[in-house]
PDB file of N, CA and C in Angstrom:
ATOM      1  N   UNK W  28     155.945 154.917  98.984  1.00 55.00           N
ATOM      2  CA  UNK W  28     156.197 156.337  99.163  1.00 55.00           C
ATOM      3  C   UNK W  28     157.568 156.656  98.581  1.00 55.00           C
ATOM      4  N   UNK W  29     157.633 157.636  97.714  1.00 64.00           N
ATOM      5  CA  UNK W  29     158.903 158.041  97.109  1.00 64.00           C
ATOM      6  C   UNK W  29     159.540 159.110  97.996  1.00 64.00           C
ATOM      7  N   UNK W  30     160.427 158.646  98.886  1.00 63.00           N
ATOM      8  CA  UNK W  30     161.042 159.533  99.874  1.00 63.00           C
ATOM      9  C   UNK W  30     161.905 160.600  99.213  1.00 63.00           C
ATOM     10  N   UNK W  31     162.740 160.175  98.278  1.00 65.00           N
ATOM     11  CA  UNK W  31     163.719 161.104  97.707  1.00 65.00           C
ATOM     12  C   UNK W  31     163.053 162.208  96.896  1.00 65.00           C
ATOM     13  N   UNK W  32     161.962 161.896  96.218  1.00 67.00           N
ATOM     14  CA  UNK W  32     161.297 162.902  95.402  1.00 67.00           C
ATOM     15  C   UNK W  32     160.687 164.013  96.270  1.00 67.00           C
ATOM     16  N   UNK W  33     160.358 163.667  97.491  1.00 66.00           N
ATOM     17  CA  UNK W  33     159.779 164.655  98.396  1.00 66.00           C
ATOM     18  C   UNK W  33     160.845 165.344  99.251  1.00 66.00           C
ATOM     19  N   UNK W  34     162.100 165.044  98.978  1.00 64.00           N
ATOM     20  CA  UNK W  34     163.183 165.665  99.740  1.00 64.00           C
ATOM     21  C   UNK W  34     163.367 165.067 101.118  1.00 64.00           C
ATOM     22  N   UNK W  35     162.867 163.867 101.312  1.00 66.00           N
ATOM     23  CA  UNK W  35     162.973 163.195 102.602  1.00 66.00           C
ATOM     24  C   UNK W  35     163.888 161.992 102.470  1.00 66.00           C
ATOM     25  N   UNK W  36     164.270 161.451 103.592  1.00 61.00           N
ATOM     26  CA  UNK W  36     165.038 160.207 103.556  1.00 61.00           C
ATOM     27  C   UNK W  36     164.377 159.211 104.496  1.00 61.00           C
ATOM     28  N   UNK W  37     164.377 157.968 104.078  1.00 60.00           N
ATOM     29  CA  UNK W  37     163.768 156.915 104.883  1.00 60.00           C
ATOM     30  C   UNK W  37     164.612 156.666 106.118  1.00 60.00           C
ATOM     31  N   UNK W  38     163.956 156.400 107.227  1.00 60.00           N
ATOM     32  CA  UNK W  38     164.691 156.117 108.461  1.00 60.00           C
ATOM     33  C   UNK W  38     165.420 154.784 108.384  1.00 60.00           C
ATOM     34  N   UNK W  39     165.096 153.947 107.397  1.00 60.00           N
ATOM     35  CA  UNK W  39     165.754 152.654 107.274  1.00 60.00           C
ATOM     36  C   UNK W  39     166.909 152.681 106.287  1.00 60.00           C
ATOM     37  N   UNK W  40     167.157 153.813 105.640  1.00 61.00           N
ATOM     38  CA  UNK W  40     168.310 153.913 104.744  1.00 61.00           C
ATOM     39  C   UNK W  40     169.583 153.773 105.564  1.00 61.00           C
ATOM     40  N   UNK W  41     170.474 152.933 105.128  1.00 63.00           N
ATOM     41  CA  UNK W  41     171.753 152.771 105.809  1.00 63.00           C
ATOM     42  C   UNK W  41     171.687 151.912 107.058  1.00 63.00           C
ATOM     43  N   UNK W  42     170.552 151.294 107.335  1.00 66.00           N
ATOM     44  CA  UNK W  42     170.424 150.438 108.510  1.00 66.00           C
ATOM     45  C   UNK W  42     170.836 149.025 108.134  1.00 66.00           C
ATOM     46  N   UNK W  43     171.726 148.452 108.903  1.00 70.00           N
ATOM     47  CA  UNK W  43     172.156 147.079 108.678  1.00 70.00           C
ATOM     48  C   UNK W  43     170.983 146.152 108.998  1.00 70.00           C
ATOM     49  N   UNK W  44     170.599 145.323 108.028  1.00 71.00           N
ATOM     50  CA  UNK W  44     169.434 144.450 108.194  1.00 71.00           C
ATOM     51  C   UNK W  44     169.603 143.516 109.392  1.00 71.00           C
ATOM     52  N   UNK W  45     170.802 142.951 109.558  1.00 73.00           N
ATOM     53  CA  UNK W  45     171.026 142.035 110.677  1.00 73.00           C
ATOM     54  C   UNK W  45     170.932 142.757 112.009  1.00 73.00           C
ATOM     55  N   UNK W  46     171.462 143.970 112.069  1.00 70.00           N
ATOM     56  CA  UNK W  46     171.382 144.748 113.300  1.00 70.00           C
ATOM     57  C   UNK W  46     169.926 145.074 113.616  1.00 70.00           C
ATOM     58  N   UNK W  47     169.160 145.422 112.593  1.00 68.00           N
ATOM     59  CA  UNK W  47     167.739 145.710 112.774  1.00 68.00           C
ATOM     60  C   UNK W  47     167.010 144.483 113.313  1.00 68.00           C
ATOM     61  N   UNK W  48     167.301 143.316 112.735  1.00 71.00           N
ATOM     62  CA  UNK W  48     166.668 142.087 113.203  1.00 71.00           C
ATOM     63  C   UNK W  48     167.042 141.792 114.650  1.00 71.00           C
ATOM     64  N   UNK W  49     168.289 142.083 115.011  1.00 67.00           N
ATOM     65  CA  UNK W  49     168.722 141.853 116.385  1.00 67.00           C
ATOM     66  C   UNK W  49     167.909 142.684 117.364  1.00 67.00           C
ATOM     67  N   UNK W  50     167.614 143.904 116.999  1.00 65.00           N
ATOM     68  CA  UNK W  50     166.941 144.803 117.933  1.00 65.00           C
ATOM     69  C   UNK W  50     165.455 144.527 118.066  1.00 65.00           C
ATOM     70  N   UNK W  51     164.825 143.928 117.045  1.00 65.00           N
ATOM     71  CA  UNK W  51     163.383 143.718 117.123  1.00 65.00           C
ATOM     72  C   UNK W  51     162.985 142.263 117.303  1.00 65.00           C
ATOM     73  N   UNK W  52     163.934 141.357 117.228  1.00 60.00           N
ATOM     74  CA  UNK W  52     163.584 139.937 117.299  1.00 60.00           C
ATOM     75  C   UNK W  52     163.172 139.549 118.715  1.00 60.00           C
ATOM     76  N   UNK W  53     162.370 138.507 118.795  1.00 55.00           N
ATOM     77  CA  UNK W  53     161.917 137.992 120.087  1.00 55.00           C
ATOM     78  C   UNK W  53     162.604 136.661 120.337  1.00 55.00           C
ATOM     79  N   UNK W  54     162.802 136.359 121.601  1.00 49.00           N
ATOM     80  CA  UNK W  54     163.456 135.106 121.972  1.00 49.00           C
ATOM     81  C   UNK W  54     162.418 133.988 121.949  1.00 49.00           C
ATOM     82  N   UNK W  55     162.344 133.265 120.837  1.00 51.00           N
ATOM     83  CA  UNK W  55     161.324 132.230 120.693  1.00 51.00           C
ATOM     84  C   UNK W  55     161.891 130.827 120.884  1.00 51.00           C
ATOM     85  N   UNK W  56     163.033 130.544 120.258  1.00 53.00           N
ATOM     86  CA  UNK W  56     163.615 129.205 120.364  1.00 53.00           C
ATOM     87  C   UNK W  56     165.109 129.333 120.579  1.00 53.00           C
ATOM     88  N   UNK W  57     165.714 128.212 120.930  1.00 56.00           N
ATOM     89  CA  UNK W  57     167.161 128.222 121.113  1.00 56.00           C
ATOM     90  C   UNK W  57     167.867 128.481 119.792  1.00 56.00           C
ATOM     91  N   UNK W  58     167.259 128.078 118.673  1.00 58.00           N
ATOM     92  CA  UNK W  58     167.851 128.348 117.358  1.00 58.00           C
ATOM     93  C   UNK W  58     167.909 129.850 117.128  1.00 58.00           C
ATOM     94  N   UNK W  59     166.843 130.545 117.498  1.00 64.00           N
ATOM     95  CA  UNK W  59     166.820 132.000 117.368  1.00 64.00           C
ATOM     96  C   UNK W  59     167.910 132.622 118.227  1.00 64.00           C
ATOM     97  N   UNK W  60     168.079 132.109 119.432  1.00 65.00           N
ATOM     98  CA  UNK W  60     169.097 132.641 120.338  1.00 65.00           C
ATOM     99  C   UNK W  60     170.485 132.425 119.749  1.00 65.00           C
ATOM    100  N   UNK W  61     170.736 131.233 119.219  1.00 69.00           N
ATOM    101  CA  UNK W  61     172.038 130.952 118.607  1.00 69.00           C
ATOM    102  C   UNK W  61     172.262 131.868 117.415  1.00 69.00           C
ATOM    103  N   UNK W  62     171.233 132.061 116.592  1.00 72.00           N
ATOM    104  CA  UNK W  62     171.337 132.961 115.437  1.00 72.00           C
ATOM    105  C   UNK W  62     171.645 134.384 115.898  1.00 72.00           C
ATOM    106  N   UNK W  63     170.974 134.823 116.970  1.00 72.00           N
ATOM    107  CA  UNK W  63     171.222 136.172 117.487  1.00 72.00           C
ATOM    108  C   UNK W  63     172.656 136.308 117.983  1.00 72.00           C
ATOM    109  N   UNK W  64     173.145 135.284 118.691  1.00 77.00           N
ATOM    110  CA  UNK W  64     174.516 135.329 119.189  1.00 77.00           C
ATOM    111  C   UNK W  64     175.508 135.384 118.035  1.00 77.00           C
ATOM    112  N   UNK W  65     175.274 134.564 116.995  1.00 79.00           N
ATOM    113  CA  UNK W  65     176.159 134.571 115.830  1.00 79.00           C
ATOM    114  C   UNK W  65     176.151 135.930 115.148  1.00 79.00           C
ATOM    115  N   UNK W  66     174.969 136.500 114.974  1.00 78.00           N
ATOM    116  CA  UNK W  66     174.855 137.805 114.330  1.00 78.00           C
ATOM    117  C   UNK W  66     175.557 138.862 115.161  1.00 78.00           C
ATOM    118  N   UNK W  67     175.325 138.842 116.469  1.00 77.00           N
ATOM    119  CA  UNK W  67     175.960 139.819 117.352  1.00 77.00           C
ATOM    120  C   UNK W  67     177.477 139.676 117.306  1.00 77.00           C
ATOM    121  N   UNK W  68     177.974 138.445 117.334  1.00 79.00           N
ATOM    122  CA  UNK W  68     179.422 138.222 117.274  1.00 79.00           C
ATOM    123  C   UNK W  68     180.012 138.718 115.959  1.00 79.00           C
ATOM    124  N   UNK W  69     179.313 138.497 114.834  1.00 79.00           N
ATOM    125  CA  UNK W  69     179.791 139.003 113.541  1.00 79.00           C
ATOM    126  C   UNK W  69     179.825 140.531 113.533  1.00 79.00           C
ATOM    127  N   UNK W  70     178.781 141.149 114.065  1.00 76.00           N
ATOM    128  CA  UNK W  70     178.746 142.611 114.110  1.00 76.00           C
ATOM    129  C   UNK W  70     179.867 143.160 114.990  1.00 76.00           C
ATOM    130  N   UNK W  71     180.088 142.530 116.137  1.00 74.00           N
ATOM    131  CA  UNK W  71     181.134 143.003 117.038  1.00 74.00           C
ATOM    132  C   UNK W  71     182.518 142.808 116.431  1.00 74.00           C
ATOM    133  N   UNK W  72     182.736 141.701 115.724  1.00 76.00           N
ATOM    134  CA  UNK W  72     184.050 141.499 115.115  1.00 76.00           C
ATOM    135  C   UNK W  72     184.277 142.517 114.007  1.00 76.00           C
ATOM    136  N   UNK W  73     183.213 142.877 113.284  1.00 72.00           N
ATOM    137  CA  UNK W  73     183.349 143.916 112.257  1.00 72.00           C
ATOM    138  C   UNK W  73     183.668 145.254 112.902  1.00 72.00           C
ATOM    139  N   UNK W  74     183.062 145.530 114.040  1.00 67.00           N
ATOM    140  CA  UNK W  74     183.318 146.794 114.734  1.00 67.00           C
ATOM    141  C   UNK W  74     184.750 146.845 115.252  1.00 67.00           C
ATOM    142  N   UNK W  75     185.268 145.706 115.720  1.00 64.00           N
ATOM    143  CA  UNK W  75     186.636 145.669 116.228  1.00 64.00           C
ATOM    144  C   UNK W  75     187.655 145.879 115.121  1.00 64.00           C
ATOM    145  N   UNK W  76     187.316 145.457 113.897  1.00 66.00           N
ATOM    146  CA  UNK W  76     188.241 145.603 112.778  1.00 66.00           C
ATOM    147  C   UNK W  76     188.226 147.012 112.202  1.00 66.00           C
ATOM    148  N   UNK W  77     187.204 147.794 112.543  1.00 61.00           N
ATOM    149  CA  UNK W  77     187.097 149.155 112.030  1.00 61.00           C
ATOM    150  C   UNK W  77     188.181 150.008 112.672  1.00 61.00           C
ATOM    151  N   UNK W  78     188.916 150.709 111.846  1.00 60.00           N
ATOM    152  CA  UNK W  78     189.975 151.550 112.387  1.00 60.00           C
ATOM    153  C   UNK W  78     189.485 152.979 112.529  1.00 60.00           C
ATOM    154  N   UNK W  79     189.951 153.615 113.560  1.00 56.00           N
ATOM    155  CA  UNK W  79     189.649 155.027 113.761  1.00 56.00           C
ATOM    156  C   UNK W  79     190.963 155.763 113.954  1.00 56.00           C
ATOM    157  N   UNK W  80     190.962 157.002 113.594  1.00 58.00           N
ATOM    158  CA  UNK W  80     192.166 157.809 113.722  1.00 58.00           C
ATOM    159  C   UNK W  80     192.157 158.562 115.038  1.00 58.00           C
ATOM    160  N   UNK W  81     193.303 158.630 115.647  1.00 58.00           N
ATOM    161  CA  UNK W  81     193.463 159.381 116.878  1.00 58.00           C
ATOM    162  C   UNK W  81     194.496 160.461 116.614  1.00 58.00           C
ATOM    163  N   UNK W  82     194.182 161.672 117.023  1.00 61.00           N
ATOM    164  CA  UNK W  82     195.118 162.772 116.803  1.00 61.00           C
ATOM    165  C   UNK W  82     196.332 162.585 117.695  1.00 61.00           C
ATOM    166  N   UNK W  83     197.478 162.638 117.082  1.00 65.00           N
ATOM    167  CA  UNK W  83     198.727 162.571 117.830  1.00 65.00           C
ATOM    168  C   UNK W  83     199.417 163.919 117.700  1.00 65.00           C
ATOM    169  N   UNK W  84     200.114 164.330 118.737  1.00 60.00           N
ATOM    170  CA  UNK W  84     200.812 165.614 118.647  1.00 60.00           C
ATOM    171  C   UNK W  84     201.814 165.610 117.498  1.00 60.00           C
ATOM    172  N   UNK W  85     201.874 166.728 116.805  1.00 64.00           N
ATOM    173  CA  UNK W  85     202.836 166.845 115.716  1.00 64.00           C
ATOM    174  C   UNK W  85     204.241 166.917 116.298  1.00 64.00           C
ATOM    175  N   UNK W  86     205.222 166.581 115.466  1.00 62.00           N
ATOM    176  CA  UNK W  86     206.600 166.545 115.950  1.00 62.00           C
ATOM    177  C   UNK W  86     207.066 167.901 116.467  1.00 62.00           C
ATOM    178  N   UNK W  87     206.634 168.967 115.796  1.00 58.00           N
ATOM    179  CA  UNK W  87     207.089 170.288 116.228  1.00 58.00           C
ATOM    180  C   UNK W  87     206.234 170.849 117.366  1.00 58.00           C
ATOM    181  N   UNK W  88     205.191 170.129 117.749  1.00 71.00           N
ATOM    182  CA  UNK W  88     204.329 170.573 118.838  1.00 71.00           C
ATOM    183  C   UNK W  88     204.952 170.118 120.155  1.00 71.00           C
ATOM    184  N   UNK W  89     205.318 171.073 120.962  1.00 82.00           N
ATOM    185  CA  UNK W  89     205.964 170.738 122.232  1.00 82.00           C
ATOM    186  C   UNK W  89     204.970 170.903 123.372  1.00 82.00           C
ATOM    187  N   UNK W  90     204.781 169.831 124.090  1.00 84.00           N
ATOM    188  CA  UNK W  90     203.904 169.859 125.250  1.00 84.00           C
ATOM    189  C   UNK W  90     204.740 169.617 126.494  1.00 84.00           C
ATOM    190  N   UNK W  91     204.303 170.203 127.572  1.00 88.00           N
ATOM    191  CA  UNK W  91     205.027 170.005 128.823  1.00 88.00           C
ATOM    192  C   UNK W  91     204.846 168.564 129.295  1.00 88.00           C
ATOM    193  N   UNK W  92     205.689 168.161 130.200  1.00 89.00           N
ATOM    194  CA  UNK W  92     205.605 166.811 130.747  1.00 89.00           C
ATOM    195  C   UNK W  92     204.257 166.605 131.438  1.00 89.00           C
ATOM    196  N   UNK W  93     203.798 167.642 132.130  1.00 92.00           N
ATOM    197  CA  UNK W  93     202.509 167.550 132.819  1.00 92.00           C
ATOM    198  C   UNK W  93     201.362 167.390 131.813  1.00 92.00           C
ATOM    199  N   UNK W  94     201.424 168.145 130.707  1.00 87.00           N
ATOM    200  CA  UNK W  94     200.384 168.040 129.679  1.00 87.00           C
ATOM    201  C   UNK W  94     200.377 166.638 129.075  1.00 87.00           C
ATOM    202  N   UNK W  95     201.548 166.095 128.794  1.00 85.00           N
ATOM    203  CA  UNK W  95     201.632 164.729 128.263  1.00 85.00           C
ATOM    204  C   UNK W  95     201.062 163.713 129.251  1.00 85.00           C
ATOM    205  N   UNK W  96     201.334 163.909 130.541  1.00 88.00           N
ATOM    206  CA  UNK W  96     200.830 163.004 131.567  1.00 88.00           C
ATOM    207  C   UNK W  96     199.294 163.079 131.636  1.00 88.00           C
ATOM    208  N   UNK W  97     198.755 164.299 131.561  1.00 89.00           N
ATOM    209  CA  UNK W  97     197.295 164.468 131.593  1.00 89.00           C
ATOM    210  C   UNK W  97     196.660 163.823 130.366  1.00 89.00           C
ATOM    211  N   UNK W  98     197.232 164.073 129.188  1.00 84.00           N
ATOM    212  CA  UNK W  98     196.683 163.506 127.957  1.00 84.00           C
ATOM    213  C   UNK W  98     196.742 161.985 127.957  1.00 84.00           C
ATOM    214  N   UNK W  99     197.815 161.422 128.469  1.00 86.00           N
ATOM    215  CA  UNK W  99     197.933 159.962 128.482  1.00 86.00           C
ATOM    216  C   UNK W  99     196.960 159.332 129.476  1.00 86.00           C
ATOM    217  N   UNK W 100     196.495 160.102 130.452  1.00 89.00           N
ATOM    218  CA  UNK W 100     195.542 159.581 131.428  1.00 89.00           C
ATOM    219  C   UNK W 100     194.094 159.659 130.983  1.00 89.00           C
ATOM    220  N   UNK W 101     193.830 160.352 129.887  1.00 88.00           N
ATOM    221  CA  UNK W 101     192.454 160.478 129.402  1.00 88.00           C
ATOM    222  C   UNK W 101     191.994 159.173 128.762  1.00 88.00           C
ATOM    223  N   UNK W 102     190.712 158.861 128.867  1.00 86.00           N
ATOM    224  CA  UNK W 102     190.213 157.629 128.236  1.00 86.00           C
ATOM    225  C   UNK W 102     190.248 157.744 126.721  1.00 86.00           C
ATOM    226  N   UNK W 103     190.386 156.607 126.071  1.00 82.00           N
ATOM    227  CA  UNK W 103     190.395 156.563 124.613  1.00 82.00           C
ATOM    228  C   UNK W 103     188.950 156.565 124.121  1.00 82.00           C
ATOM    229  N   UNK W 104     188.527 157.674 123.557  1.00 80.00           N
ATOM    230  CA  UNK W 104     187.159 157.807 123.050  1.00 80.00           C
ATOM    231  C   UNK W 104     187.119 157.756 121.532  1.00 80.00           C
ATOM    232  N   UNK W 105     188.129 157.165 120.927  1.00 78.00           N
ATOM    233  CA  UNK W 105     188.195 157.137 119.469  1.00 78.00           C
ATOM    234  C   UNK W 105     187.026 156.371 118.850  1.00 78.00           C
ATOM    235  N   UNK W 106     186.405 155.466 119.623  1.00 75.00           N
ATOM    236  CA  UNK W 106     185.263 154.729 119.084  1.00 75.00           C
ATOM    237  C   UNK W 106     184.101 155.660 118.743  1.00 75.00           C
ATOM    238  N   UNK W 107     184.082 156.849 119.327  1.00 75.00           N
ATOM    239  CA  UNK W 107     182.996 157.796 119.064  1.00 75.00           C
ATOM    240  C   UNK W 107     183.048 158.337 117.643  1.00 75.00           C
ATOM    241  N   UNK W 108     184.164 158.133 116.952  1.00 76.00           N
ATOM    242  CA  UNK W 108     184.279 158.614 115.576  1.00 76.00           C
ATOM    243  C   UNK W 108     183.782 157.587 114.567  1.00 76.00           C
ATOM    244  N   UNK W 109     183.362 156.435 115.032  1.00 75.00           N
ATOM    245  CA  UNK W 109     182.867 155.391 114.134  1.00 75.00           C
ATOM    246  C   UNK W 109     181.594 155.861 113.442  1.00 75.00           C
ATOM    247  N   UNK W 110     181.348 155.326 112.260  1.00 76.00           N
ATOM    248  CA  UNK W 110     180.144 155.692 111.514  1.00 76.00           C
ATOM    249  C   UNK W 110     178.892 155.141 112.184  1.00 76.00           C
ATOM    250  N   UNK W 111     179.037 154.038 112.890  1.00 75.00           N
ATOM    251  CA  UNK W 111     177.897 153.410 113.551  1.00 75.00           C
ATOM    252  C   UNK W 111     178.286 153.091 114.983  1.00 75.00           C
ATOM    253  N   UNK W 112     177.458 153.483 115.927  1.00 70.00           N
ATOM    254  CA  UNK W 112     177.654 153.101 117.317  1.00 70.00           C
ATOM    255  C   UNK W 112     176.626 152.025 117.632  1.00 70.00           C
ATOM    256  N   UNK W 113     177.079 150.928 118.227  1.00 73.00           N
ATOM    257  CA  UNK W 113     176.172 149.823 118.520  1.00 73.00           C
ATOM    258  C   UNK W 113     176.018 149.670 120.026  1.00 73.00           C
ATOM    259  N   UNK W 114     174.786 149.642 120.458  1.00 73.00           N
ATOM    260  CA  UNK W 114     174.479 149.423 121.854  1.00 73.00           C
ATOM    261  C   UNK W 114     173.495 148.261 121.925  1.00 73.00           C
ATOM    262  N   UNK W 115     173.769 147.251 122.749  1.00 70.00           N
ATOM    263  CA  UNK W 115     172.841 146.120 122.822  1.00 70.00           C
ATOM    264  C   UNK W 115     171.503 146.565 123.403  1.00 70.00           C
ATOM    265  N   UNK W 116     170.426 146.198 122.740  1.00 71.00           N
ATOM    266  CA  UNK W 116     169.091 146.552 123.213  1.00 71.00           C
ATOM    267  C   UNK W 116     168.539 145.470 124.133  1.00 71.00           C
ATOM    268  N   UNK W 117     168.952 144.235 123.892  1.00 68.00           N
ATOM    269  CA  UNK W 117     168.484 143.116 124.704  1.00 68.00           C
ATOM    270  C   UNK W 117     169.711 142.348 125.170  1.00 68.00           C
ATOM    271  N   UNK W 118     169.882 142.253 126.461  1.00 64.00           N
ATOM    272  CA  UNK W 118     170.997 141.484 127.001  1.00 64.00           C
ATOM    273  C   UNK W 118     170.440 140.191 127.580  1.00 64.00           C
ATOM    274  N   UNK W 119     170.926 139.081 127.080  1.00 64.00           N
ATOM    275  CA  UNK W 119     170.446 137.776 127.528  1.00 64.00           C
ATOM    276  C   UNK W 119     171.618 137.034 128.149  1.00 64.00           C
ATOM    277  N   UNK W 120     171.542 136.733 129.444  1.00 61.00           N
ATOM    278  CA  UNK W 120     172.633 135.966 130.062  1.00 61.00           C
ATOM    279  C   UNK W 120     172.737 134.585 129.437  1.00 61.00           C
ATOM    280  N   UNK W 121     173.953 134.080 129.305  1.00 60.00           N
ATOM    281  CA  UNK W 121     174.157 132.766 128.699  1.00 60.00           C
ATOM    282  C   UNK W 121     173.454 131.665 129.486  1.00 60.00           C
ATOM    283  N   UNK W 122     173.275 131.843 130.797  1.00 60.00           N
ATOM    284  CA  UNK W 122     172.640 130.810 131.616  1.00 60.00           C
ATOM    285  C   UNK W 122     171.231 130.504 131.130  1.00 60.00           C
ATOM    286  N   UNK W 123     170.513 131.517 130.650  1.00 56.00           N
ATOM    287  CA  UNK W 123     169.122 131.292 130.240  1.00 56.00           C
ATOM    288  C   UNK W 123     169.051 130.458 128.970  1.00 56.00           C
ATOM    289  N   UNK W 124     170.136 130.337 128.251  1.00 55.00           N
ATOM    290  CA  UNK W 124     170.126 129.618 126.982  1.00 55.00           C
ATOM    291  C   UNK W 124     170.548 128.165 127.132  1.00 55.00           C
ATOM    292  N   UNK W 125     170.986 127.767 128.314  1.00 50.00           N
ATOM    293  CA  UNK W 125     171.483 126.402 128.476  1.00 50.00           C
ATOM    294  C   UNK W 125     170.323 125.408 128.490  1.00 50.00           C
ATOM    295  N   UNK W 126     170.533 124.209 127.933  1.00 54.00           N
ATOM    296  CA  UNK W 126     169.460 123.204 127.834  1.00 54.00           C
ATOM    297  C   UNK W 126     168.924 122.761 129.193  1.00 54.00           C
ATOM    298  N   UNK W 127     169.747 122.827 130.261  1.00 51.00           N
ATOM    299  CA  UNK W 127     169.303 122.370 131.579  1.00 51.00           C
ATOM    300  C   UNK W 127     168.129 123.194 132.096  1.00 51.00           C
ATOM    301  N   UNK W 128     168.070 124.474 131.714  1.00 46.00           N
ATOM    302  CA  UNK W 128     167.032 125.355 132.234  1.00 46.00           C
ATOM    303  C   UNK W 128     165.741 125.280 131.441  1.00 46.00           C
ATOM    304  N   UNK W 129     165.750 124.600 130.316  1.00 45.00           N
ATOM    305  CA  UNK W 129     164.548 124.566 129.477  1.00 45.00           C
ATOM    306  C   UNK W 129     163.680 123.381 129.781  1.00 45.00           C
TER     307      UNK W 129
END
């Protein structure tokens, strides 16, 4: 199907192949689990290295002490500006992967 010629875009455009595999893969063997952990760790380290900008008050912008205190108490939501937000779809406790339980 020629998506672009019809003015459409494929839902898989811009999808990271490893992230896609993480979300649809099944837990079949310990090798698969190790591969998933490695992939997840690589994705998370890439996300941690991504920089986001946070608006800082300009030098000539004067805020009251109370306003500064309120602003400093707000949570840092700068991660929301990232191009990709990652949420784990499958959470597997490390205990289930240990050889003693198999």
